[in-house]
Each structure stands twice: as structure tokens, then as C-alpha cells.
PDB file of C-alpha atoms in Angstrom:
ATOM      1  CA  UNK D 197       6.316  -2.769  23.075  1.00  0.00           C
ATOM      2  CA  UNK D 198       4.433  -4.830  20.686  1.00  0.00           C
ATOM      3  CA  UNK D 199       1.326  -4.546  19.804  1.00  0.00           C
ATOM      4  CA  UNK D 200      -1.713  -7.020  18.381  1.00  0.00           C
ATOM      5  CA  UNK D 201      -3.962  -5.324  16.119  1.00  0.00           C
ATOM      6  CA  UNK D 202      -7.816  -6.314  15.484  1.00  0.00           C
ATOM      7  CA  UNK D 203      -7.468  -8.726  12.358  1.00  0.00           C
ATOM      8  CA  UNK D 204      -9.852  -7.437   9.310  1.00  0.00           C
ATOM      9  CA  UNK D 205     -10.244  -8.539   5.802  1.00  0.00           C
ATOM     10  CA  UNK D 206     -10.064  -6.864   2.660  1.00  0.00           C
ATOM     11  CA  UNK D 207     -12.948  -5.696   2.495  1.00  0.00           C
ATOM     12  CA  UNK D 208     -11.734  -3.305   5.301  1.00  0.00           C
ATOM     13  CA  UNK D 209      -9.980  -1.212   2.563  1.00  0.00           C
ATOM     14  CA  UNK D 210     -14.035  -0.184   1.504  1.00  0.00           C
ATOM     15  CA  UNK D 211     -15.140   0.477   5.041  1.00  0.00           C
ATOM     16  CA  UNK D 212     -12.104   1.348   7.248  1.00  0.00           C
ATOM     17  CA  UNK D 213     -13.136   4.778   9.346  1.00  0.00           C
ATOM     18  CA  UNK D 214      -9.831   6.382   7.912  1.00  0.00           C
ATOM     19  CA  UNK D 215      -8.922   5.372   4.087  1.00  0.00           C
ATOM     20  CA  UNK D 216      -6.109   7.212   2.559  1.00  0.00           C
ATOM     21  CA  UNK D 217      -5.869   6.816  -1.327  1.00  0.00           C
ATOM     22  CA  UNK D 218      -3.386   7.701  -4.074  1.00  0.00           C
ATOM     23  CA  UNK D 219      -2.632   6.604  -7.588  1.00  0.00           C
ATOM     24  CA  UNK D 220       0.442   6.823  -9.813  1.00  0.00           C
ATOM     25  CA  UNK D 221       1.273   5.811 -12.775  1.00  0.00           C
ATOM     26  CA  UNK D 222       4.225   3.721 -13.633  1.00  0.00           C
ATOM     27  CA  UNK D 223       5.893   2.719 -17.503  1.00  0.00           C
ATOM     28  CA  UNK D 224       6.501  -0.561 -16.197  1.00  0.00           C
ATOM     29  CA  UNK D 225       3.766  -3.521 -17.293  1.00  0.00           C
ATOM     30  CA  UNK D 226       2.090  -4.946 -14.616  1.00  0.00           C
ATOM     31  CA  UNK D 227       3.466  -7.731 -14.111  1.00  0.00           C
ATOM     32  CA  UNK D 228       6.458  -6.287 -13.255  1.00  0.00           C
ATOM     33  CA  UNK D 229       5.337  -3.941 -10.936  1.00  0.00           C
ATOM     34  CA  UNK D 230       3.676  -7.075  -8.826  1.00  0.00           C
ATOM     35  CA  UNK D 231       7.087  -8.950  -8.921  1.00  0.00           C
ATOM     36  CA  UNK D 232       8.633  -5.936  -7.100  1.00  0.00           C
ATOM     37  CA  UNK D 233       5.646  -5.654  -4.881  1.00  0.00           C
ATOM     38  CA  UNK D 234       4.670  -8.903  -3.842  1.00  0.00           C
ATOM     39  CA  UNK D 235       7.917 -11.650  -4.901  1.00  0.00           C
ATOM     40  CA  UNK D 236      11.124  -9.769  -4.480  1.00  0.00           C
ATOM     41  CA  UNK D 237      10.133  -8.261  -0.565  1.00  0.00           C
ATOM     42  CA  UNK D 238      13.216  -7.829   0.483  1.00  0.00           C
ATOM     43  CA  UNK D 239      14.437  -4.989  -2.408  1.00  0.00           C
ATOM     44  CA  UNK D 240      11.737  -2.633  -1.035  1.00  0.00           C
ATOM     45  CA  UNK D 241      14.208  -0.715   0.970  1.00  0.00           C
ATOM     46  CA  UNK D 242      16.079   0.489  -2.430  1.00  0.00           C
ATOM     47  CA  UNK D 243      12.916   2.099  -4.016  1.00  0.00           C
ATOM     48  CA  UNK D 244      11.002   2.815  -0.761  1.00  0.00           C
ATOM     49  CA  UNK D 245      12.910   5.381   0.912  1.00  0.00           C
ATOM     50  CA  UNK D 246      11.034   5.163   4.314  1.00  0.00           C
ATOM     51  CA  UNK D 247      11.233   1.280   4.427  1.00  0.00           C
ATOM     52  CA  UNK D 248      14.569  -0.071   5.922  1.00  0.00           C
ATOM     53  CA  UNK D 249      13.732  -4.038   5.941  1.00  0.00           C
ATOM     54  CA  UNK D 250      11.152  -5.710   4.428  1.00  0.00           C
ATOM     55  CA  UNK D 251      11.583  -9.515   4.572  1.00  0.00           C
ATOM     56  CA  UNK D 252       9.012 -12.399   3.734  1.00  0.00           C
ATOM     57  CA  UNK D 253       8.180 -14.746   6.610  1.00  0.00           C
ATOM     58  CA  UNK D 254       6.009 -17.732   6.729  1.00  0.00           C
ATOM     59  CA  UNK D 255       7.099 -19.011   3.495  1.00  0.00           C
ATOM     60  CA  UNK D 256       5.600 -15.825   2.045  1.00  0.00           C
ATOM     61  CA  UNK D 257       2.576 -15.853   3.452  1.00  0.00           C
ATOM     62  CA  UNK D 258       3.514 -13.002   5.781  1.00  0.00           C
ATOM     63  CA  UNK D 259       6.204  -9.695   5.995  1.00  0.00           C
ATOM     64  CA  UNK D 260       8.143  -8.299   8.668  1.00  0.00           C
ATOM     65  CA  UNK D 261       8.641  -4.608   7.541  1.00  0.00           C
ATOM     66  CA  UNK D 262      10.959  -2.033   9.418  1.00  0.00           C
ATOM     67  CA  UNK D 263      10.474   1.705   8.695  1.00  0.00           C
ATOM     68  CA  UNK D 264      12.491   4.882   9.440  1.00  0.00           C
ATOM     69  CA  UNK D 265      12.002   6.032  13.252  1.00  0.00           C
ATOM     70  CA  UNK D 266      12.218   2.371  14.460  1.00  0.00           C
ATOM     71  CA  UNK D 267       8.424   1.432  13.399  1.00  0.00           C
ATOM     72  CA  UNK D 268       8.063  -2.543  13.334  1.00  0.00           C
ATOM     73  CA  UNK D 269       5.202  -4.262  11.623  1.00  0.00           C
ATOM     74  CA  UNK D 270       4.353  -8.243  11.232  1.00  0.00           C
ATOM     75  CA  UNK D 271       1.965  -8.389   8.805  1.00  0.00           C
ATOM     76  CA  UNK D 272       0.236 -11.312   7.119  1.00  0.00           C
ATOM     77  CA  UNK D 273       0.138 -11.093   3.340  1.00  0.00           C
ATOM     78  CA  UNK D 274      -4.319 -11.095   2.937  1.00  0.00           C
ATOM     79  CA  UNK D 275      -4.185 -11.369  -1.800  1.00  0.00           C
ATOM     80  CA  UNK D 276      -1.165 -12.171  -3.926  1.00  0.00           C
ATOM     81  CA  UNK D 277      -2.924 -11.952  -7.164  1.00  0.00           C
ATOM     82  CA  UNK D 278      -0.120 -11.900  -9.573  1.00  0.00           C
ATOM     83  CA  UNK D 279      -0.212  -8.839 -12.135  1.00  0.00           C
ATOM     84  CA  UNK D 280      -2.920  -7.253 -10.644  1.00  0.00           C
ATOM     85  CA  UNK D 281      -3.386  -7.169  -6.522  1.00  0.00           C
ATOM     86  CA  UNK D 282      -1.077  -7.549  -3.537  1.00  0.00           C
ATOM     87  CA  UNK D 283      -2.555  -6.498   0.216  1.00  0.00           C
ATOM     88  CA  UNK D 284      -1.151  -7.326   3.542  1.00  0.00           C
ATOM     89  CA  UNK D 285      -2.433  -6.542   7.104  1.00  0.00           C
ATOM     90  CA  UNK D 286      -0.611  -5.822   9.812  1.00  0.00           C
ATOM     91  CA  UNK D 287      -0.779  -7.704  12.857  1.00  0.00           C
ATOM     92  CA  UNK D 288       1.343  -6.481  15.541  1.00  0.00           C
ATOM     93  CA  UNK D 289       3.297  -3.143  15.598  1.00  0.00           C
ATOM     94  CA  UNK D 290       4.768  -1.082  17.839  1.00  0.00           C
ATOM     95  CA  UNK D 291       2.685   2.323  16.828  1.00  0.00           C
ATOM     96  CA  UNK D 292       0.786   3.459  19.587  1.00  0.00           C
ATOM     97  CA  UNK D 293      -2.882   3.254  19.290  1.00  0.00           C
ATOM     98  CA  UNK D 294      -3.339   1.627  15.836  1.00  0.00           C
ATOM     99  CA  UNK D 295      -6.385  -0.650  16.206  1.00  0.00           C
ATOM    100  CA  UNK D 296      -6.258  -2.077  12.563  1.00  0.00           C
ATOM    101  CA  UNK D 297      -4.538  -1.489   9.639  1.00  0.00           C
ATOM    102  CA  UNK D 298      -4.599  -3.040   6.004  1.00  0.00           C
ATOM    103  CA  UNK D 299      -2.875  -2.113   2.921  1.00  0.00           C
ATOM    104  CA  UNK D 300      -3.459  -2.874  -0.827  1.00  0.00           C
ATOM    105  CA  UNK D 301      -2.148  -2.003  -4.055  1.00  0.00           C
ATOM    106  CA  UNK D 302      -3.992  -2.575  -6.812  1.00  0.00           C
ATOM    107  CA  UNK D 303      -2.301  -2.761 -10.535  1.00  0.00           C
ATOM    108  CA  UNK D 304      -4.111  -2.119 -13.615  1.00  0.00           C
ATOM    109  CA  UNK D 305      -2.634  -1.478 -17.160  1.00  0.00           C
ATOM    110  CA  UNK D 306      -2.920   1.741 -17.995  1.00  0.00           C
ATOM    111  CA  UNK D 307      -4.011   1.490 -21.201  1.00  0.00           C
ATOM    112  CA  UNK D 308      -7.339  -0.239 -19.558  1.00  0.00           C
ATOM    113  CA  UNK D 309      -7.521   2.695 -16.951  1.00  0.00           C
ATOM    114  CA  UNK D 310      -9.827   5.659 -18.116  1.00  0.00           C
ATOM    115  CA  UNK D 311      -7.795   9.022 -16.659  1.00  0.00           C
ATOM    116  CA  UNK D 312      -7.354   8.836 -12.956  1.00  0.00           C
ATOM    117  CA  UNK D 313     -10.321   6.719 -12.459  1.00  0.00           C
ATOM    118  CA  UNK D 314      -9.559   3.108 -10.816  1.00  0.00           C
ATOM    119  CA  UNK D 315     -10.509  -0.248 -10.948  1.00  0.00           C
ATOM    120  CA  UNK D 316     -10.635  -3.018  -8.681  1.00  0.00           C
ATOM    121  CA  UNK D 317      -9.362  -6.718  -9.359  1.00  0.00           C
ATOM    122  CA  UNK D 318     -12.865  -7.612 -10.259  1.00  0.00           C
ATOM    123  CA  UNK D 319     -12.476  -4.751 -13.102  1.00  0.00           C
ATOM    124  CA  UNK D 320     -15.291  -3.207 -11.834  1.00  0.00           C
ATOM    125  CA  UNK D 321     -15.056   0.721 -10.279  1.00  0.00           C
ATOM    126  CA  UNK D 322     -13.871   0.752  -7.028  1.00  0.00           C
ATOM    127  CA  UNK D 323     -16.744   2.212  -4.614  1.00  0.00           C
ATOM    128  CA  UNK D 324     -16.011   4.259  -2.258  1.00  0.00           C
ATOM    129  CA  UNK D 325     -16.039   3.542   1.481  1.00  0.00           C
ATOM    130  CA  UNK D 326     -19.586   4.871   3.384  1.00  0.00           C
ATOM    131  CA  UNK D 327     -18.647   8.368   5.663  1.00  0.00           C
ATOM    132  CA  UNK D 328     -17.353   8.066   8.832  1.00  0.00           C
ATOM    133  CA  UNK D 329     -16.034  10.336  11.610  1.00  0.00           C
ATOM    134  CA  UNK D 330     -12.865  11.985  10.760  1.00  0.00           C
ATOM    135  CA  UNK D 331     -12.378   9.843   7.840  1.00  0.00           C
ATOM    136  CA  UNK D 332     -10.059  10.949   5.106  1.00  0.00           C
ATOM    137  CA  UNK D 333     -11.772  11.876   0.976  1.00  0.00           C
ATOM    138  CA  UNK D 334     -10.645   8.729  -0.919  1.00  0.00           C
ATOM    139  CA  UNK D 335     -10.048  11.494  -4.023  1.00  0.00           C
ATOM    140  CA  UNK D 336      -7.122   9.735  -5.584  1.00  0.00           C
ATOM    141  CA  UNK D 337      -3.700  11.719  -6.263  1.00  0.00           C
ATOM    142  CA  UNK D 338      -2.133  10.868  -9.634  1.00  0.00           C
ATOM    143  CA  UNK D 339       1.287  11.174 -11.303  1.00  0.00           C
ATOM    144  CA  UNK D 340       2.438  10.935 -14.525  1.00  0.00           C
ATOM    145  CA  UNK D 341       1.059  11.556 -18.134  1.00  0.00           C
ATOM    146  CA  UNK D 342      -1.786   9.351 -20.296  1.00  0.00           C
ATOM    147  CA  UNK D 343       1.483   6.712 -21.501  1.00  0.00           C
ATOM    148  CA  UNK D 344       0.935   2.644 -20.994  1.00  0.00           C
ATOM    149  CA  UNK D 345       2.394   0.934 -18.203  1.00  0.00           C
ATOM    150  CA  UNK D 346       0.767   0.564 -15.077  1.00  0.00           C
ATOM    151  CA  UNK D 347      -1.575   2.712 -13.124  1.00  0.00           C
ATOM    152  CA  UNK D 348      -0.911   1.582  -9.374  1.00  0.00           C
ATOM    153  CA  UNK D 349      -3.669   2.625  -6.554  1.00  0.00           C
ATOM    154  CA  UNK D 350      -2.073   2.103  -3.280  1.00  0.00           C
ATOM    155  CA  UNK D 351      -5.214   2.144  -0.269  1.00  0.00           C
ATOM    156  CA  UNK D 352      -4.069   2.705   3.699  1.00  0.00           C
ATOM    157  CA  UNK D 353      -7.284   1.276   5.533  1.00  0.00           C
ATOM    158  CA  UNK D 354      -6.214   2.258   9.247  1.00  0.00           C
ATOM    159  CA  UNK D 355      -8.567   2.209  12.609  1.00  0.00           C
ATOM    160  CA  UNK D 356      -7.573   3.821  16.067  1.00  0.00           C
ATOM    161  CA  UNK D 357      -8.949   6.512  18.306  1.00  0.00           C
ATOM    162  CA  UNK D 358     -10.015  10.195  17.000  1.00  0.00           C
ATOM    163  CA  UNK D 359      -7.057  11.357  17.671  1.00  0.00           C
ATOM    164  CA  UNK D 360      -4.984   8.750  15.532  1.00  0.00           C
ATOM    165  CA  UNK D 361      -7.295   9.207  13.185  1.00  0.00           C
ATOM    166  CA  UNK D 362      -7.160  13.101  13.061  1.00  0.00           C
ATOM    167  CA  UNK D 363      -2.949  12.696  13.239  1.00  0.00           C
ATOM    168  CA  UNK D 364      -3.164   9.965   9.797  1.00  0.00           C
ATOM    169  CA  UNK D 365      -5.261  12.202   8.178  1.00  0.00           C
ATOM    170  CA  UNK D 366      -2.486  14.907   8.653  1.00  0.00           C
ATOM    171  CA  UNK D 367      -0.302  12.792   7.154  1.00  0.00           C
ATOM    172  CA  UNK D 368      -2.097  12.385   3.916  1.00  0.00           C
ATOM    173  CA  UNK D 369       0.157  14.945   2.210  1.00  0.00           C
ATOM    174  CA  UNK D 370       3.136  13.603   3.180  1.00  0.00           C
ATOM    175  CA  UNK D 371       2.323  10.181   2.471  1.00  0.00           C
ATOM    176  CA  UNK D 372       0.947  10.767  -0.695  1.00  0.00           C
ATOM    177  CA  UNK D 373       4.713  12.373  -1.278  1.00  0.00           C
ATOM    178  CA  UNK D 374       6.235   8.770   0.098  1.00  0.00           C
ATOM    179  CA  UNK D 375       4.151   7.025  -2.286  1.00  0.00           C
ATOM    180  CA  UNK D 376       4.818   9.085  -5.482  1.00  0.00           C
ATOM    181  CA  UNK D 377       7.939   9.370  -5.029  1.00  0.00           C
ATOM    182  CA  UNK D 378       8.354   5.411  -4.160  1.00  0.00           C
ATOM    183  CA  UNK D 379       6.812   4.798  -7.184  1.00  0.00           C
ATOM    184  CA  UNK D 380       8.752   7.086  -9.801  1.00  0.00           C
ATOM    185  CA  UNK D 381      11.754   5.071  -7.930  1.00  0.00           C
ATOM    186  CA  UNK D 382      10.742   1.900  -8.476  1.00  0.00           C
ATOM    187  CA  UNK D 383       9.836   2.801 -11.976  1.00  0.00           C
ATOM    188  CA  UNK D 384      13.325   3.862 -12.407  1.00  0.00           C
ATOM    189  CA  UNK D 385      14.709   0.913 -11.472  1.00  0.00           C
ATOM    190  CA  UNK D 386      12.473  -1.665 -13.639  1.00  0.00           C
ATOM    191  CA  UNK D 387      13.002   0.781 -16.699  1.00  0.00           C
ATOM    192  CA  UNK D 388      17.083   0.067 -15.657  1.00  0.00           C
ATOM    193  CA  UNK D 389      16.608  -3.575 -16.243  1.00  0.00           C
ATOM    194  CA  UNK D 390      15.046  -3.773 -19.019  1.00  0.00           C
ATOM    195  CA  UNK D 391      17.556  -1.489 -20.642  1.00  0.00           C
ATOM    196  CA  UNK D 392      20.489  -3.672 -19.325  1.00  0.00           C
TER     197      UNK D 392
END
């Protein structure tokens, strides 16, 4: 069954009850990172390993994403900011007692990007959302050495019950092991193009 979720805005990424965090870095520029984020949707099954479709609708302006274990998600695309931020929300899904949920990935070159600390598109440090009951540390994980390219901070904003909050927060690690190895994937890839 389907599921509508409580729209939010980005802003929710700063003050969602559960915020799950990681960085990596990628030797791909920016700009190409975005253009397999945000423009070519539908290739995020071949560097994404737990996405099976991922297909624009609404003349981009929102995603229908499919992941392993049958989860659906129509999601409505909330910044397409082109080299630097690309967040979606989801809208309706068919995971049980999800009340909100917002993603964003945030690129910034990595030459700009002191250590592990991030940035957000204003440039500015990226504060850190206020405490809240079974909330997950924002501590960012990183991957990969001090080399230019792209240092990519993917946030997971979610809201549900304590108990869906308790169960994401479980998660973290092996999300966190989704994410880095999406990324070193995707980097693979973009480094294959350029070379060919």
C-alpha cells in the first residue's frame, strides 16, 4: 500500500528528529558528479547497487525510485543547483511508518573543503540540527585521501515513530556502507569516461 508522507522543506535536513550524515570524497569535478546525480536519473541503478529504477517524472521536477526488497518512492525533486546541490523528498512510499523523509547531497570541490569538514551551498559551515529524541550524531563518515575532486555530503532527514526512528538509526552503519561504496562506484565510472 501506498503511502503519503508529511511534505517538509529543506530546511528539514537541519531539524529532522533523525539525520543520518556521511561524506566521501570523489576524483570527479563537481560538475560531473551533479550530472550523474541530478540529469542522468535513470543510470543510478549501475552505480547504486541498492537502487533498481530511478526514473525522472514531471518533466524532472520529480523521481520515481525503486530499491532492492520492493521499496517504492515518488519523490519531488525540492534544489537542482547544478555543480553544487541536488535534494528530493519523498512523497509517497510504501515503508511502513515513515512520516517524512528528505534527502540532499551536497557537492563541494575538494580543494575548497578543509579535511572532513562540510559546507553548505551558501559556503557557509553546515550547522548542525538541535537534539532530539533518538536522533542519530550528524558526525560525518569520510572516504578517500586529501586529492581534488569532489567532496560529496549525502544527508537522510527521516521522521516516524520511536521505533522507526530507533530501527534507521540501526541502519546508520550499513547505510553509510551503501553510500561509500555508491560513491567509489560512481567515481569509477566518471573516471572511465573521461579516459575513453
Amino acid at each position: 500500500m501506498t503511502r503519503r508522507l508529511r511534505p517538509v522543506g529543506l530546511g528539514f535536513t537541519e531539524h529532522a528528529p533523525t539525520r543520518l550524515v556521511f561524506t566521501a570524497r570523489a576524483s570527479a569535478a563537481p560538475d560531473a558528479v551533479y550530472r550523474a546525480l541530478a540529469e542522468e536519473v535513470t543510470g543510478w541503478p549501475s552505480w547504486f547497487r541498492a537502487v533498481t529504477l530511478a526514473r525522472p517524472t514531471r518533466g524532472g521536477g520529480g523521481r520515481e525510485v525503486r530499491l532492492m526488497g520492493g521499496v517504492r518512492f515518488r519523490e519531488t525533486v525540492m534544489a537542482a543547483d547544478p555543480g553544487r546541490r541536488y535534494a528530493y523528498r519523498v512523497d509517497e512510499t510504501n515503508v511502513p511508518a515513515v512520516r517524512a523523509l528528505l534527502e540532499e547531497w551536497l557537492l563541494t570541490p575538494a580543494d575548497r573543503a578543509p579535511g572532513t569538514a562540510s559546507a553548505s551551498a551558501s559556503g557557509k559551515p553546515a550547522t548542525p540540527a538541535a537534539p532530539a529524541a533518538h536522533a542519530t550524531p550528524a558526525a560525518p563518515v569520510t572516504v578517500g585521501d586529501a586529492a581534488p575532486g569532489t567532496l560529496v555530503r549525502w544527508t537522510f532527514a527521516a521522521d516516524g515513530p520511536p521505533a522507526f526512528r530507533l530501527a534507521l538509526a540501526a541502519s546508520r552503519p550499513a547505510l553509510g556502507h551503501s553510500f561509500r561504496t555508491a560513491v567509489r562506484t560512481l567515481d569509477a565510472r566518471l573516471a572511465g569516461r573521461t579516459r575513453g
